[in-house]
Short mmCIF file of C-alpha atoms in Angstrom, two decimals:
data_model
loop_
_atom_site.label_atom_id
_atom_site.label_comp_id
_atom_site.label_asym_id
_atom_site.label_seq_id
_atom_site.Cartn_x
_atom_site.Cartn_y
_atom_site.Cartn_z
CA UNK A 449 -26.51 6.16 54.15
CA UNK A 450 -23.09 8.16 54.38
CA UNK A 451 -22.66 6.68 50.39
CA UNK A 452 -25.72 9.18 49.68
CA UNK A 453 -25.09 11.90 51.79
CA UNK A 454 -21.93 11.98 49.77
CA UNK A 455 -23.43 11.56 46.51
CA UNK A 456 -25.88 15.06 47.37
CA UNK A 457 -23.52 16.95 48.46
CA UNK A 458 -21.32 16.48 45.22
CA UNK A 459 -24.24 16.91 43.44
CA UNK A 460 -25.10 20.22 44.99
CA UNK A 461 -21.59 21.29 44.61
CA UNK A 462 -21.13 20.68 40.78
CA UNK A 463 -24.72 22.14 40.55
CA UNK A 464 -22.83 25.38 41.92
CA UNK A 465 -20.04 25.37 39.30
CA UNK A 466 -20.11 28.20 36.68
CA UNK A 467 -18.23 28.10 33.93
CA UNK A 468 -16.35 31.79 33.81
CA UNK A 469 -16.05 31.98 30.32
CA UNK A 470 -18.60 30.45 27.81
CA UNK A 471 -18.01 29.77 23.85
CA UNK A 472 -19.21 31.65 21.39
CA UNK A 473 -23.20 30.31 20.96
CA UNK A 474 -22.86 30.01 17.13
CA UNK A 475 -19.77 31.01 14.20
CA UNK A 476 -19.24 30.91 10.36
CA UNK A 477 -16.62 30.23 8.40
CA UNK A 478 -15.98 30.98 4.85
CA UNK A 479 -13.18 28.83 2.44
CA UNK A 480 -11.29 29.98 -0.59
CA UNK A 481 -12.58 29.12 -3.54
CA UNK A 482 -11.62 25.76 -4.77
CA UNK A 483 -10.95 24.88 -7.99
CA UNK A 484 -11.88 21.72 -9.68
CA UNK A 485 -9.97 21.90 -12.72
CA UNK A 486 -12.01 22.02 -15.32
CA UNK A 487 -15.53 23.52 -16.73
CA UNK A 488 -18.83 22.27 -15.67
CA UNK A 489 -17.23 19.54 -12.79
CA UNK A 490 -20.02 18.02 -11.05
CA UNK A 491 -18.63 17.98 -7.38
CA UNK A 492 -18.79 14.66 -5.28
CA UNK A 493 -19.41 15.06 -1.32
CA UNK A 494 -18.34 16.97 1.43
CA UNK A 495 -16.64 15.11 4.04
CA UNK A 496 -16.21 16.47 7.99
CA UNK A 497 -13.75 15.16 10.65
CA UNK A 498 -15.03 16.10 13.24
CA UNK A 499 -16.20 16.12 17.20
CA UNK A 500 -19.58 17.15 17.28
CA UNK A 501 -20.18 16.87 21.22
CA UNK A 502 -24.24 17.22 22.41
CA UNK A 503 -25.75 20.43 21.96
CA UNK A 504 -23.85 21.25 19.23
CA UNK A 505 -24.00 20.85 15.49
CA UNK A 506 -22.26 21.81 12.07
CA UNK A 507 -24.08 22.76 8.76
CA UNK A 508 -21.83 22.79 5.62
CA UNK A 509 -23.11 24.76 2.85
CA UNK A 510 -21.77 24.76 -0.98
CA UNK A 511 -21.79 27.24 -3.73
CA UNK A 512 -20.71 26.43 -6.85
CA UNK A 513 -19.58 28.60 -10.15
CA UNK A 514 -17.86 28.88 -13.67
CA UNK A 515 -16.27 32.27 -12.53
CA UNK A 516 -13.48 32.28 -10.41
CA UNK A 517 -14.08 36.29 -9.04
CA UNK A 518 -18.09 35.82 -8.50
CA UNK A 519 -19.34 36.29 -4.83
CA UNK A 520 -21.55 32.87 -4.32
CA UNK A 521 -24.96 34.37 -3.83
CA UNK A 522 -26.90 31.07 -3.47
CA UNK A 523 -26.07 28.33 -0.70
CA UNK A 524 -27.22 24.64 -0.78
CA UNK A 525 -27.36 22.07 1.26
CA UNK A 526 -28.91 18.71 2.24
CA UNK A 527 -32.71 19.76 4.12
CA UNK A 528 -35.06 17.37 5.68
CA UNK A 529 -38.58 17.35 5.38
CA UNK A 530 -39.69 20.24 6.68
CA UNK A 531 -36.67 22.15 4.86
CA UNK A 532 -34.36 22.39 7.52
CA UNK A 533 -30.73 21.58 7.24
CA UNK A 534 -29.54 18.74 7.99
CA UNK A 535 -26.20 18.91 10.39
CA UNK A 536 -23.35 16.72 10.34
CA UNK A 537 -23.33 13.90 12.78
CA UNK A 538 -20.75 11.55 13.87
CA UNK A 539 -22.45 8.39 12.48
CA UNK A 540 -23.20 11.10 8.96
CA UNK A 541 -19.94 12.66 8.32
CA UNK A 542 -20.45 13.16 4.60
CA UNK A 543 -23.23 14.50 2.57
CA UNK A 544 -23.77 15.18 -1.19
CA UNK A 545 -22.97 17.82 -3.06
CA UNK A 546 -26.12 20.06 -3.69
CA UNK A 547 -24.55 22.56 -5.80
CA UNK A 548 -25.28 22.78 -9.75
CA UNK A 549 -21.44 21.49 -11.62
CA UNK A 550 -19.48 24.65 -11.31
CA UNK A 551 -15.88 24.08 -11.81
CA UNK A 552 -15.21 26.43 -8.66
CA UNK A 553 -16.99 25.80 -5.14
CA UNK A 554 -17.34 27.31 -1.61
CA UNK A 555 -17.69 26.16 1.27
CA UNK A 556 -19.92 27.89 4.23
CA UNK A 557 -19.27 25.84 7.71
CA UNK A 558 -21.84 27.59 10.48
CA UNK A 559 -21.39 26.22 14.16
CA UNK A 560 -23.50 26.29 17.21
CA UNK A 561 -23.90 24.96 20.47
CA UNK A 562 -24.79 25.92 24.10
CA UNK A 563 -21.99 27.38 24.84
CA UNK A 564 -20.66 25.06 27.40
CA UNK A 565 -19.70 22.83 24.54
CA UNK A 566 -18.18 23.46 21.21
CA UNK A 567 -17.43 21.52 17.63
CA UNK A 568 -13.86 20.40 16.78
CA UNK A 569 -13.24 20.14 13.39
CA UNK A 570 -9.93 19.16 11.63
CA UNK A 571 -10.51 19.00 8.40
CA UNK A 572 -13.21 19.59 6.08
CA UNK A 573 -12.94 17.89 2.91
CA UNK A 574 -14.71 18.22 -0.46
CA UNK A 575 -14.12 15.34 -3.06
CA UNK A 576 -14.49 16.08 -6.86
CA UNK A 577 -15.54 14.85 -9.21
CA UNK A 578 -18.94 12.74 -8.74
CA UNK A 579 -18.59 9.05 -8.34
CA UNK A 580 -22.21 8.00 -9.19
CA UNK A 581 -23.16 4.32 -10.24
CA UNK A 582 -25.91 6.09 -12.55
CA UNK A 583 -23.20 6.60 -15.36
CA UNK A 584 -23.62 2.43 -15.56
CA UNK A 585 -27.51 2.73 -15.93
CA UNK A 586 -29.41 3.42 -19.30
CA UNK A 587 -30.36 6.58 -20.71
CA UNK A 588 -33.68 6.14 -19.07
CA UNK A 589 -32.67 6.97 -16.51
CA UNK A 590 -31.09 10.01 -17.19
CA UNK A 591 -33.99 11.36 -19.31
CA UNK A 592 -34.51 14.29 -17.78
CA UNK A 593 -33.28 16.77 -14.64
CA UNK A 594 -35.67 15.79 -12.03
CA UNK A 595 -35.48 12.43 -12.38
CA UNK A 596 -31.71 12.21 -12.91
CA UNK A 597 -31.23 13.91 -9.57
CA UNK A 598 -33.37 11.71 -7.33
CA UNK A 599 -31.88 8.67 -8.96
CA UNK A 600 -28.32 10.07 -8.33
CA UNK A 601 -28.92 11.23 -4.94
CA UNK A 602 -30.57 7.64 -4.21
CA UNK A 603 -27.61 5.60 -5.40
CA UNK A 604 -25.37 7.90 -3.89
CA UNK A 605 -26.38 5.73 -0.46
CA UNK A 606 -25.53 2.63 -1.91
CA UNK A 607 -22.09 4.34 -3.32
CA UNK A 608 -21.09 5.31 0.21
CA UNK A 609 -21.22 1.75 1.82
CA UNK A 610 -18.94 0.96 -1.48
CA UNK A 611 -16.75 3.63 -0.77
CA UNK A 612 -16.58 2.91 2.93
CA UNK A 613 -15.53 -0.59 1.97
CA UNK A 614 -12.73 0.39 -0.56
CA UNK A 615 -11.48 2.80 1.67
CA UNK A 616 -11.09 0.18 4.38
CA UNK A 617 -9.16 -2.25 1.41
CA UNK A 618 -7.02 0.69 -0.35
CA UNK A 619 -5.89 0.87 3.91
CA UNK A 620 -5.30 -3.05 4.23
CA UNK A 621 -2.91 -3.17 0.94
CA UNK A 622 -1.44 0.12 2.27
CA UNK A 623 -0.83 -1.25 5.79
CA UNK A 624 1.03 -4.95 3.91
CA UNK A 625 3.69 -2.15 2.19
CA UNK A 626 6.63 -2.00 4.09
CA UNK A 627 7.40 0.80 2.74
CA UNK A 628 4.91 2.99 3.88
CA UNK A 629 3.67 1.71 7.40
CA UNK A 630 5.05 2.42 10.95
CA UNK A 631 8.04 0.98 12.48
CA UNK A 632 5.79 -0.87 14.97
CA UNK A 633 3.48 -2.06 12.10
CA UNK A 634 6.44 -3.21 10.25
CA UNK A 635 7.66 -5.54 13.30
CA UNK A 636 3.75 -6.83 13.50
CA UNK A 637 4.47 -7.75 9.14
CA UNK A 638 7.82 -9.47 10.14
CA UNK A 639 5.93 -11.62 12.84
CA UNK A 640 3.24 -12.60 9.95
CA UNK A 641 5.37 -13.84 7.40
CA UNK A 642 7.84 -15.43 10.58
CA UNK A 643 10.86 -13.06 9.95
CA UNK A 644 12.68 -12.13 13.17
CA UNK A 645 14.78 -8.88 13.31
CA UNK A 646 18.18 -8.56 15.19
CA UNK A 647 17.72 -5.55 17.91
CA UNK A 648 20.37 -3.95 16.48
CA UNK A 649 18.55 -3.77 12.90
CA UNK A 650 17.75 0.09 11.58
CA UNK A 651 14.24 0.30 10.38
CA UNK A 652 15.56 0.92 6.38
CA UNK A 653 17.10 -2.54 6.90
CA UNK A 654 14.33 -3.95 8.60
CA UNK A 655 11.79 -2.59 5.48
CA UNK A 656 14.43 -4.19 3.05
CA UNK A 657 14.38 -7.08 4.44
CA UNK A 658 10.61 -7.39 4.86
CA UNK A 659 10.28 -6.08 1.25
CA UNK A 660 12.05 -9.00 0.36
CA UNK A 661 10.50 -11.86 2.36
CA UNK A 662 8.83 -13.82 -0.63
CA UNK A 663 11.84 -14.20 -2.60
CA UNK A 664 13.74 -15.26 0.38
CA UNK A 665 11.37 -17.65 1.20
CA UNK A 666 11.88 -19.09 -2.22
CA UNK A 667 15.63 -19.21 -2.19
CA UNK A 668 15.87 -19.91 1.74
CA UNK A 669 18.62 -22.38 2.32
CA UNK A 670 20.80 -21.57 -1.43
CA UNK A 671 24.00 -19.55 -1.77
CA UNK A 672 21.67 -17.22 -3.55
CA UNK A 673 19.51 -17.03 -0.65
CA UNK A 674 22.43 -16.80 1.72
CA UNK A 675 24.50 -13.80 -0.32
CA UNK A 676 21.01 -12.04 -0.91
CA UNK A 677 19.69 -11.85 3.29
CA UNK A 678 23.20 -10.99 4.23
CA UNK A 679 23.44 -8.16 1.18
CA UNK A 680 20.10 -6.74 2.53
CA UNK A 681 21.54 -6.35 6.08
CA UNK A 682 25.63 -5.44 5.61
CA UNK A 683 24.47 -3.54 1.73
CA UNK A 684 27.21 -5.69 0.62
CA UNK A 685 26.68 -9.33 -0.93
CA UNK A 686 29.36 -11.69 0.49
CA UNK A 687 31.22 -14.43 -1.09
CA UNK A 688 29.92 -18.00 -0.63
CA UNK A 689 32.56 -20.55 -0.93
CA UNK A 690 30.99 -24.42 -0.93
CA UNK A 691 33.35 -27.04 0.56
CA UNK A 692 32.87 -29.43 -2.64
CA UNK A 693 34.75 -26.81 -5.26
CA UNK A 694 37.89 -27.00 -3.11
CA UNK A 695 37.86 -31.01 -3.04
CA UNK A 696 40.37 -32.83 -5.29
CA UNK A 697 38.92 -34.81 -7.74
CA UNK A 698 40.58 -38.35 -6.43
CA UNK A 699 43.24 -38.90 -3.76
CA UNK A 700 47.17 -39.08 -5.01
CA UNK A 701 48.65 -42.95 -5.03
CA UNK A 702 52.35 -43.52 -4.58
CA UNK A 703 54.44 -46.41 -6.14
CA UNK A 704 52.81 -49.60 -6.16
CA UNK A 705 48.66 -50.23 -6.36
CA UNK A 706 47.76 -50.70 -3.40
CA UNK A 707 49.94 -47.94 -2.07
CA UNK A 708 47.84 -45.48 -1.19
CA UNK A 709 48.43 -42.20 0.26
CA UNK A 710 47.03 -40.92 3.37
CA UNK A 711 46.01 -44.51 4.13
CA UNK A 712 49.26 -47.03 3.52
CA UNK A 713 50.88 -44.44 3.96
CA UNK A 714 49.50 -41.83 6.23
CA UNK A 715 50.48 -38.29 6.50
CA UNK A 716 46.88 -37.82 8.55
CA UNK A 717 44.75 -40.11 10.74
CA UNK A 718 42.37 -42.60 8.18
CA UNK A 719 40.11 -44.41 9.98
CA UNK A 720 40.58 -48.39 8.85
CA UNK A 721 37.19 -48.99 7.85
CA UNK A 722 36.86 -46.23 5.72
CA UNK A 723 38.50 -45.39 2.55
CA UNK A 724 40.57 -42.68 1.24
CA UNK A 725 37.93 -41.66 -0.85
CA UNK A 726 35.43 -41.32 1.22
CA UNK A 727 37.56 -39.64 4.18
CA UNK A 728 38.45 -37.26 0.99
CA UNK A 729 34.60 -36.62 0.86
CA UNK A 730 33.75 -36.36 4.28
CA UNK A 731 36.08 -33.72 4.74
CA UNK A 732 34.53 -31.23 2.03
CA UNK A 733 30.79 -32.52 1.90
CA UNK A 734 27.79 -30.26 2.95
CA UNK A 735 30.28 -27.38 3.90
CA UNK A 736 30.50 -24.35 3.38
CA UNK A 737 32.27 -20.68 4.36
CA UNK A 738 30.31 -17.21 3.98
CA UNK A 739 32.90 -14.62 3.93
CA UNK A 740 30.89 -10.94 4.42
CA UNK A 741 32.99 -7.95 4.01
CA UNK A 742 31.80 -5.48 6.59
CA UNK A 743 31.26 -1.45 4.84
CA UNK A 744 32.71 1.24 6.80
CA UNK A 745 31.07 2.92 9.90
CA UNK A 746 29.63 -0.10 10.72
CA UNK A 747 30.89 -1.67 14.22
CA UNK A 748 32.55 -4.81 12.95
CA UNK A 749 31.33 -7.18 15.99
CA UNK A 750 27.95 -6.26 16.12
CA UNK A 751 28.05 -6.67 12.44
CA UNK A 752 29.60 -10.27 12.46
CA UNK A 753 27.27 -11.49 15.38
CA UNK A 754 24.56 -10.27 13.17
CA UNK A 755 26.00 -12.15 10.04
CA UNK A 756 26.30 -15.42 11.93
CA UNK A 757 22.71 -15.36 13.18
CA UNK A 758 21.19 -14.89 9.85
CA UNK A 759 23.61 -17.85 8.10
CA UNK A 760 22.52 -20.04 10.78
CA UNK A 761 18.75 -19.47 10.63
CA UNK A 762 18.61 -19.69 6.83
CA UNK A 763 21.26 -22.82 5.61
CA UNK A 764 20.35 -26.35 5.44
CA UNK A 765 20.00 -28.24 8.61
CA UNK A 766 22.56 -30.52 8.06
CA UNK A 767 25.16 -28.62 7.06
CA UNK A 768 28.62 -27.13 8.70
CA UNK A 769 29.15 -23.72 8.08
CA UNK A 770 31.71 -20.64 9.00
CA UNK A 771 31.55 -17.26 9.00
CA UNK A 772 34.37 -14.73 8.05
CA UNK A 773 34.66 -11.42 8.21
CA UNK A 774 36.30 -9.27 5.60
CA UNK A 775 37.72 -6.39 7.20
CA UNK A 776 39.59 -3.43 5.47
CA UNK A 777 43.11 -4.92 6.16
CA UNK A 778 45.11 -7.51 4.71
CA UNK A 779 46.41 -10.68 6.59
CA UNK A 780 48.73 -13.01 5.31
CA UNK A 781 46.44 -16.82 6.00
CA UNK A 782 43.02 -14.83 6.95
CA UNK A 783 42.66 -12.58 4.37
CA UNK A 784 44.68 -13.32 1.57
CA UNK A 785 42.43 -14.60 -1.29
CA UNK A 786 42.31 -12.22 -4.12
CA UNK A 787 39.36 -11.09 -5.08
CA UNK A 788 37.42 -12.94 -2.12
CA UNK A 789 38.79 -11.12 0.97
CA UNK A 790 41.38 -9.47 -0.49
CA UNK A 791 41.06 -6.41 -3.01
CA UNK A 792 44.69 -4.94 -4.59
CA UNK A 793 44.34 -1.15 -5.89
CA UNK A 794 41.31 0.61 -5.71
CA UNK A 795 38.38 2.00 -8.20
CA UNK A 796 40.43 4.66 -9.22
CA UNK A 797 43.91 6.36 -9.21
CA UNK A 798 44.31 9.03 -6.32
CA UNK A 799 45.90 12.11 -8.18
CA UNK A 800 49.08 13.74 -6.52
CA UNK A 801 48.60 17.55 -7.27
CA UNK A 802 51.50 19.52 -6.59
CA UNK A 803 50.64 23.11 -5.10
CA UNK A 804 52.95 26.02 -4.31
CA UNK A 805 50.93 27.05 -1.18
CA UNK A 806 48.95 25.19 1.06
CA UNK A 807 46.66 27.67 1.82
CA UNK A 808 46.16 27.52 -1.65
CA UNK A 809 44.38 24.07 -2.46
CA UNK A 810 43.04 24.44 -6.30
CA UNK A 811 46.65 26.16 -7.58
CA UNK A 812 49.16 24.45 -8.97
CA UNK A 813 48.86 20.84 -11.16
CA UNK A 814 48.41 17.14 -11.46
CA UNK A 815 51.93 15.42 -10.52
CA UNK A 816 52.83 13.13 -14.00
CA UNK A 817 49.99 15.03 -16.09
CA UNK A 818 51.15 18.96 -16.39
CA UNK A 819 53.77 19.05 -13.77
CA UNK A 820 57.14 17.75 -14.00
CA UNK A 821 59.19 17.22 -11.23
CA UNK A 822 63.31 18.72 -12.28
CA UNK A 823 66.23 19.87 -10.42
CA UNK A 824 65.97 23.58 -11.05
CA UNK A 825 68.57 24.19 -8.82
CA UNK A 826 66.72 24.94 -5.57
CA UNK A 827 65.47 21.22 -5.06
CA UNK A 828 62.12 22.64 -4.18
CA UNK A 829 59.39 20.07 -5.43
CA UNK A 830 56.10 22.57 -6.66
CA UNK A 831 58.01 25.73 -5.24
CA UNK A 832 57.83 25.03 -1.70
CA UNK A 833 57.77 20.82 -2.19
CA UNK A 834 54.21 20.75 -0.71
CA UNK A 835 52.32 17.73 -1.85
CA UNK A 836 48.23 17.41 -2.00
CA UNK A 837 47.07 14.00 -1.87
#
């Protein structure tokens, strides 16, 4: 059929290809010498990431020794049966440690392949010092050379599945810090615990605010849970004023009893089957204002539409809320509660230093501390009357 005439001839046509330049058939490499910090360090494993394509394989060899300037004249490694070596494969990418303790070590990597394929190997790693499970077994173990080694070389198959398995949980409780993970794994933690990020959000906010889930999830719905989701985002706390500290304690009567006012006589609309007392309540109960000063550089709008959302996700359902935003500015009826939206003065005193030049900003002295301003005549004010705020 035409399907396998077509099939032939590409056969016959990649059977033609030549590669025109082949690797190298086999290579060694040499490392530094690695120190393992102390004397007599019995060294763990070597581990290989690698791709190990077919046709080609990796040995790793290991020389260990107490001196740091002798040349490693003997090389072990892992050997099968019939004494080979045994290669690195990608379902085997770590192997024991043959070497006697040393506290220094070698490592001799030795590739080869067919040439039309090579190893790629990022990183060779070797792990000190020996994690063995023997150390929990009795002496008897241990009671002499040849019988130590088998035993640790045996368990050391048990202590990789162990490993493999508390690698796998030291990554979990690395990928739940918020700190640490990726901004897209951070958005996938925010989904789990059913936080929702405003677009506009930078990812240090974002991590704050995931940081923080638990104890917002306690205090969700409080003015402490309120001042500390809105800190997180604007680095500010704001100022959350409840409706019932502003309410009167009882409504003002006039004249006679029965004379009541606001009701008998109304300076606003009472409803007649409802009495001044509980108009007085209904006009401060479940209320509340969050007023959220805004830090500089931020844009103000986004910042407020941002502010709003988060009071209205997190307050109690049934209550009335508003949102105001404390700009830098001062405005007679908006702003004009000291110490809420309002601030008079600043941290500290800005100090008027006088200079005689001002190309010349460090001369000269503080206005009030050790200059004094005079009439000497010329009416100059620091010699040319220059002042450096």
């Amino acid at each position: 059929t035409a399907a396998q005439l077509v099939a032939r001839h590409r056969a016959l046509r990649v059977s033609r290809l030549r590669l025109v330049r082949r690797f190298e058939a086999e290579g060694t490499w040499i490392s530094r010498r690695l120190d393992g910090g102390a004397p007599g360090v019995q060294w763990h494993k070597v581990v290989v990431d690698a791709d190990l394509p077919d046709g080609a394989s990796l040995v790793v060899e290991t020389a260990s020794s107490e001196s740091a300037t002798a040349v490693p004249e003997r090389w072990d490694v892992p050997r099968d049966a019939a004494g080979r070596p045994i290669p690195f494969r990608a379902d085997l990418p770590d192997q024991l440690v043959q070497s006697p303790p040393g506290r220094f070590l070698w490592l001799r990597a030795t590739w080869s392949s067919r040439g039309d394929e090579t190893p790629s190997v990022r990183a060779i790693r070797a792990l000190t010092p020996r994690n063995s499970p023997l150390a929990l077994l009795p002496a008897y173990w241990q009671r002499d050379p040849a019988t130590r080694t088998f035993t640790e070389r045996f368990l050391a198959l048990v202590e990789g599945v162990n490993t493999g398995i508390e690698l796998r949980y030291e990554q979990f409780l690395r990928d739940l810090n918020p700190d640490a993970v990726s901004a897209d794994w951070v958005d996938w933690l925010a989904d789990l615990v059913d936080l929702s990020f405003d677009p506009s959000w930078t990812l240090a906010r974002r991590r704050a605010v995931l940081a923080a889930a638990m104890e917002l999830y306690r205090t969700r719905g409080t003015p402490r849970g309120l001042r500390r989701y809105v800190g997180l985002y604007t680095g500010v706390e704001p100022v959350v004023l409840e409706g019932f500290a502003a309410r009167p304690g009882r409504p003002g009567y006039l004249g006679v009893p029965g004379t009541v006012l606001g009701c008998n006589l109304q300076l606003c609309g009472c409803a007649p089957d409802a009495t001044p007392e509980a108009d007085l309540y209904a006009r401060h109960a479940h209320r509340f204002t969050v007023v959220a000063p805004i830090p500089a550089g931020c844009d103000g709008d986004v910042a407020a539409g941002v502010v709003a959302r988060i009071v209205a996700r997190t307050k109690p359902a049934h209550t009335v809320h508003d949102v105001q935003i404390a700009r830098p500015d001062a405005r007679v009826g908006l702003q004009s509660r000291v110490g809420v939206d309002l601030v008079l003065g600043a941290p500290t005193a800005a100090a008027v230093r006088v200079v005689p030049d001002v190309r010349t900003p460090v001369a000269g002295g503080v206005l009030g501390r050790d200059s004094v301003l005079g009439d000497d005549g010329s009416g100059a004010m620091g010699g040319r009357g220059l002042l450096d705020l």
